[in-house]
């Protein structure tokens, strides 16, 4: 199976404006040309005066929004169909009453009858009964007066349906539909697939999703019976029941079957939403992850965490981008490049003398000079020059005094932060590296991993080591790696490892042997749903569950379908990004090598360039996109009469400040990119080392710095934090000139990102880095992962560590099961295998 981003992401230029023909003319353009370029970019990307976005990051959006995203606008007529099927069946079973008027026992009796009527041979009759069950799960909206009532009765009915065994019944029907070869072959023969080809699957998946989402939601008013049902349901989804695989693995197999082209009619959006919610329900969300982390650190005897990362991020302020008036003033006051070249020497002397004051300068002295580094010799579209003035998006750091040319601000105008938001961390290997350098310098030899012996070192080194040890941080991963090394060295004395059967462990065991296919399938769908992807003949069709049977013929219908398609793609991106992030975080907590195994397959499938390709767009426009029609969203569309839609109302869109799901997706993708590149130098290295690296096409290779800097236009603290983290890990590879030209960004990194005490990110140049070291790092990691998977999950019967019976009498006395006809041919076998075979006793003794 080919890599998803090999043709899409790999062939796209990674420059700032998506155009690779900036050419060399940009370097010699006059200031007037630069002004034209800036004005054009402002017109194309809109104003950068983005207000601070009041966004609260969490596991998912509000309950109503998560339910509404299950349905496309093309499916809205089916709400009426579901209601009609229910009312026709209900009238035949109950006379003179409505559903909400029945007692609980009568409701259970009716649900039992519905489940009995599901077990019929006729697909048409079975579909009608399934639609009646779906109407119950949707909240019997025909008997409700408000959206709140619909959501309340939807949740009530879902608990009732689960208690009566509806989930198991619909799971069996889902198995039948997945194995329905007739539907698959019919879809393969059709030139165009529409929602009519996936009717049965959409009904089944909708019922299952509504049950998972409604039961997953915890509220203080829930009764004890509901709480018990929730835990039972979580257990049923997490573990293998009745010798069947966990439910998440069934959904993963649907994803791979869809991507392989064997089942193009699968409603992939519903499958991905259900898969994401099942993983979140069974493994736990982000807050549950934090609680598990605290619990696991206590079990391992590690000190508690210094801070709660979720709360720290929530308390952060978003930085504001500077106004464009400053850029205009700078460009008008700046002398032409020819005059700057003549005074380069004096300015370099000034810069050398005032190196420590560089951070306070409002603009860089060499901003209009011709670039001197290799990267900045690229065309204007690719390099940093054309973007420096446009994309220095973070306002002046509050700690930095104003430049001399401006009047100082009053105390009321300046908000001085009390301190840095994060406690600094130091790893054990950082202390060892520091002592190794110090001993080589002052003594002339090293003591390996000994961090306690400080004899012969000066007093300042003693103080430095003391400070480093005060901030030493031992992660759960460090303990797991150490334990793994011990198990590899002493497998006999330490015995077999006891692995707890947690939901995460069971999911990893089930995914292990097909994990590469799962990751490639998810990335293929993500590539097809990305707004920067171009339509290709060989790409997969992800619109099977949104396109109507009859294509639109009016402008209004076309606009509505266009909004629906864009919304459909946004929801797919949201579900995949959240799913991958949850999997990585849970696997990392469960065992570091499980996380590394998934990460390596994501990297090998070109996940890093794919995410960068996603961000190589006007990200502010994507976050503020208005691809939704509120009157068509569930549950609003089931209660209110649909008003007449016009092209003007569709163009105006909603009045929301931003789109929650798009901002959520962007943050998830940035967090995913951080997970894949953190402490992975070979995934961050510069292009000149590319041929030597196992994981090619990484951050600096694709010139991610200008792409990521553009994302800083979005005034949301969490998004900016993860962008700055990604910029920090590659600053030492971007060169000194880039750091000089981006001092505001460097200042923001210092202020917002956690510090590692002896990390030289702000001033180090890794020009002497040896690429084979990074290649060895990747190869060693890969060997450790294979050893871990082999030791824990590959358990052959004849293991080399299995006990051996050395007693001759007991071995000869064992009874062996021989074939029935063995005694007839025993003498022949004895003659052929024993007597006729010469035995060289000398050679046997020499070998043993």
PDB file of N, CA and C in Angstrom, residues 39 82-83 97 106 141 165 174 204 209 245 278 306 332 363 365 408 414 508 545 566 575 600 633 755 759 812:
ATOM      1  N   UNK A  39       0.816  44.444   0.157  1.00  0.00           N
ATOM      2  CA  UNK A  39      -0.592  44.806   0.001  1.00  0.00           C
ATOM      3  C   UNK A  39      -1.380  43.662  -0.617  1.00  0.00           C
ATOM      4  N   UNK A  82     -37.723   8.294   9.343  1.00  0.00           N
ATOM      5  CA  UNK A  82     -37.581   7.554  10.609  1.00  0.00           C
ATOM      6  C   UNK A  82     -38.823   7.715  11.472  1.00  0.00           C
ATOM      7  N   UNK A  83     -39.347   8.909  11.530  1.00  0.00           N
ATOM      8  CA  UNK A  83     -40.546   9.159  12.343  1.00  0.00           C
ATOM      9  C   UNK A  83     -41.737   8.387  11.801  1.00  0.00           C
ATOM     10  N   UNK A  97     -52.039   5.887  22.769  1.00  0.00           N
ATOM     11  CA  UNK A  97     -51.025   6.561  23.576  1.00  0.00           C
ATOM     12  C   UNK A  97     -49.820   6.897  22.723  1.00  0.00           C
ATOM     13  N   UNK A 106     -43.858  -0.505  30.074  1.00  0.00           N
ATOM     14  CA  UNK A 106     -44.487  -0.602  28.757  1.00  0.00           C
ATOM     15  C   UNK A 106     -43.494  -0.225  27.659  1.00  0.00           C
ATOM     16  N   UNK A 141     -38.511  13.144  18.512  1.00  0.00           N
ATOM     17  CA  UNK A 141     -38.665  14.602  18.401  1.00  0.00           C
ATOM     18  C   UNK A 141     -40.078  15.012  18.003  1.00  0.00           C
ATOM     19  N   UNK A 165     -30.635  -4.568  25.427  1.00  0.00           N
ATOM     20  CA  UNK A 165     -29.815  -5.374  24.544  1.00  0.00           C
ATOM     21  C   UNK A 165     -29.773  -4.906  23.108  1.00  0.00           C
ATOM     22  N   UNK A 174     -24.568  -5.055  12.031  1.00  0.00           N
ATOM     23  CA  UNK A 174     -23.427  -4.373  11.415  1.00  0.00           C
ATOM     24  C   UNK A 174     -22.451  -5.385  10.826  1.00  0.00           C
ATOM     25  N   UNK A 204     -27.601   1.881  10.955  1.00  0.00           N
ATOM     26  CA  UNK A 204     -26.989   1.103  12.036  1.00  0.00           C
ATOM     27  C   UNK A 204     -25.923   1.904  12.767  1.00  0.00           C
ATOM     28  N   UNK A 209     -23.746   5.146  17.275  1.00  0.00           N
ATOM     29  CA  UNK A 209     -23.083   6.391  17.676  1.00  0.00           C
ATOM     30  C   UNK A 209     -23.897   7.114  18.739  1.00  0.00           C
ATOM     31  N   UNK A 245     -13.563  -9.718  18.728  1.00  0.00           N
ATOM     32  CA  UNK A 245     -12.589  -8.659  18.925  1.00  0.00           C
ATOM     33  C   UNK A 245     -13.255  -7.434  19.531  1.00  0.00           C
ATOM     34  N   UNK A 278     -15.630   5.802  20.575  1.00  0.00           N
ATOM     35  CA  UNK A 278     -15.423   4.526  21.258  1.00  0.00           C
ATOM     36  C   UNK A 278     -14.064   4.517  21.958  1.00  0.00           C
ATOM     37  N   UNK A 306       4.943  18.754  38.829  1.00  0.00           N
ATOM     38  CA  UNK A 306       5.102  20.117  39.347  1.00  0.00           C
ATOM     39  C   UNK A 306       3.881  20.975  39.068  1.00  0.00           C
ATOM     40  N   UNK A 332       9.300  52.228   4.656  1.00  0.00           N
ATOM     41  CA  UNK A 332       9.532  53.559   4.109  1.00  0.00           C
ATOM     42  C   UNK A 332      10.807  54.180   4.663  1.00  0.00           C
ATOM     43  N   UNK A 363      13.132  46.381  15.413  1.00  0.00           N
ATOM     44  CA  UNK A 363      13.331  45.758  14.104  1.00  0.00           C
ATOM     45  C   UNK A 363      14.801  45.397  13.963  1.00  0.00           C
ATOM     46  N   UNK A 365      18.506  45.036  12.404  1.00  0.00           N
ATOM     47  CA  UNK A 365      19.339  45.927  11.608  1.00  0.00           C
ATOM     48  C   UNK A 365      19.567  45.401  10.201  1.00  0.00           C
ATOM     49  N   UNK A 408       8.087  55.770  26.806  1.00  0.00           N
ATOM     50  CA  UNK A 408       7.816  54.613  27.658  1.00  0.00           C
ATOM     51  C   UNK A 408       6.348  54.566  28.074  1.00  0.00           C
ATOM     52  N   UNK A 414       1.353  48.477  30.942  1.00  0.00           N
ATOM     53  CA  UNK A 414       2.240  47.328  30.832  1.00  0.00           C
ATOM     54  C   UNK A 414       1.823  46.290  31.861  1.00  0.00           C
ATOM     55  N   UNK A 508      -3.998  -2.342  21.982  1.00  0.00           N
ATOM     56  CA  UNK A 508      -2.705  -2.419  21.293  1.00  0.00           C
ATOM     57  C   UNK A 508      -2.428  -3.834  20.801  1.00  0.00           C
ATOM     58  N   UNK A 545     -21.184   9.404   1.589  1.00  0.00           N
ATOM     59  CA  UNK A 545     -22.317   9.573   2.493  1.00  0.00           C
ATOM     60  C   UNK A 545     -22.765  11.028   2.610  1.00  0.00           C
ATOM     61  N   UNK A 566     -17.933  20.800   2.431  1.00  0.00           N
ATOM     62  CA  UNK A 566     -16.863  21.383   3.247  1.00  0.00           C
ATOM     63  C   UNK A 566     -17.014  21.007   4.721  1.00  0.00           C
ATOM     64  N   UNK A 575     -12.234  14.323  13.502  1.00  0.00           N
ATOM     65  CA  UNK A 575     -12.276  13.000  14.124  1.00  0.00           C
ATOM     66  C   UNK A 575     -10.929  12.281  14.013  1.00  0.00           C
ATOM     67  N   UNK A 600       6.488   5.708  14.734  1.00  0.00           N
ATOM     68  CA  UNK A 600       7.343   5.373  13.598  1.00  0.00           C
ATOM     69  C   UNK A 600       6.528   5.076  12.354  1.00  0.00           C
ATOM     70  N   UNK A 633     -29.179  22.049  11.370  1.00  0.00           N
ATOM     71  CA  UNK A 633     -28.478  21.194  12.324  1.00  0.00           C
ATOM     72  C   UNK A 633     -29.473  20.482  13.226  1.00  0.00           C
ATOM     73  N   UNK A 755      11.378  25.492  29.691  1.00  0.00           N
ATOM     74  CA  UNK A 755      12.822  25.579  29.507  1.00  0.00           C
ATOM     75  C   UNK A 755      13.510  24.301  29.969  1.00  0.00           C
ATOM     76  N   UNK A 759      19.747  23.458  27.518  1.00  0.00           N
ATOM     77  CA  UNK A 759      19.364  23.342  26.106  1.00  0.00           C
ATOM     78  C   UNK A 759      19.812  24.609  25.388  1.00  0.00           C
ATOM     79  N   UNK A 812      13.167 -40.451  28.596  1.00  0.00           N
ATOM     80  CA  UNK A 812      12.831 -41.717  27.943  1.00  0.00           C
ATOM     81  C   UNK A 812      11.508 -42.291  28.458  1.00  0.00           C
TER      82      UNK A 812
END
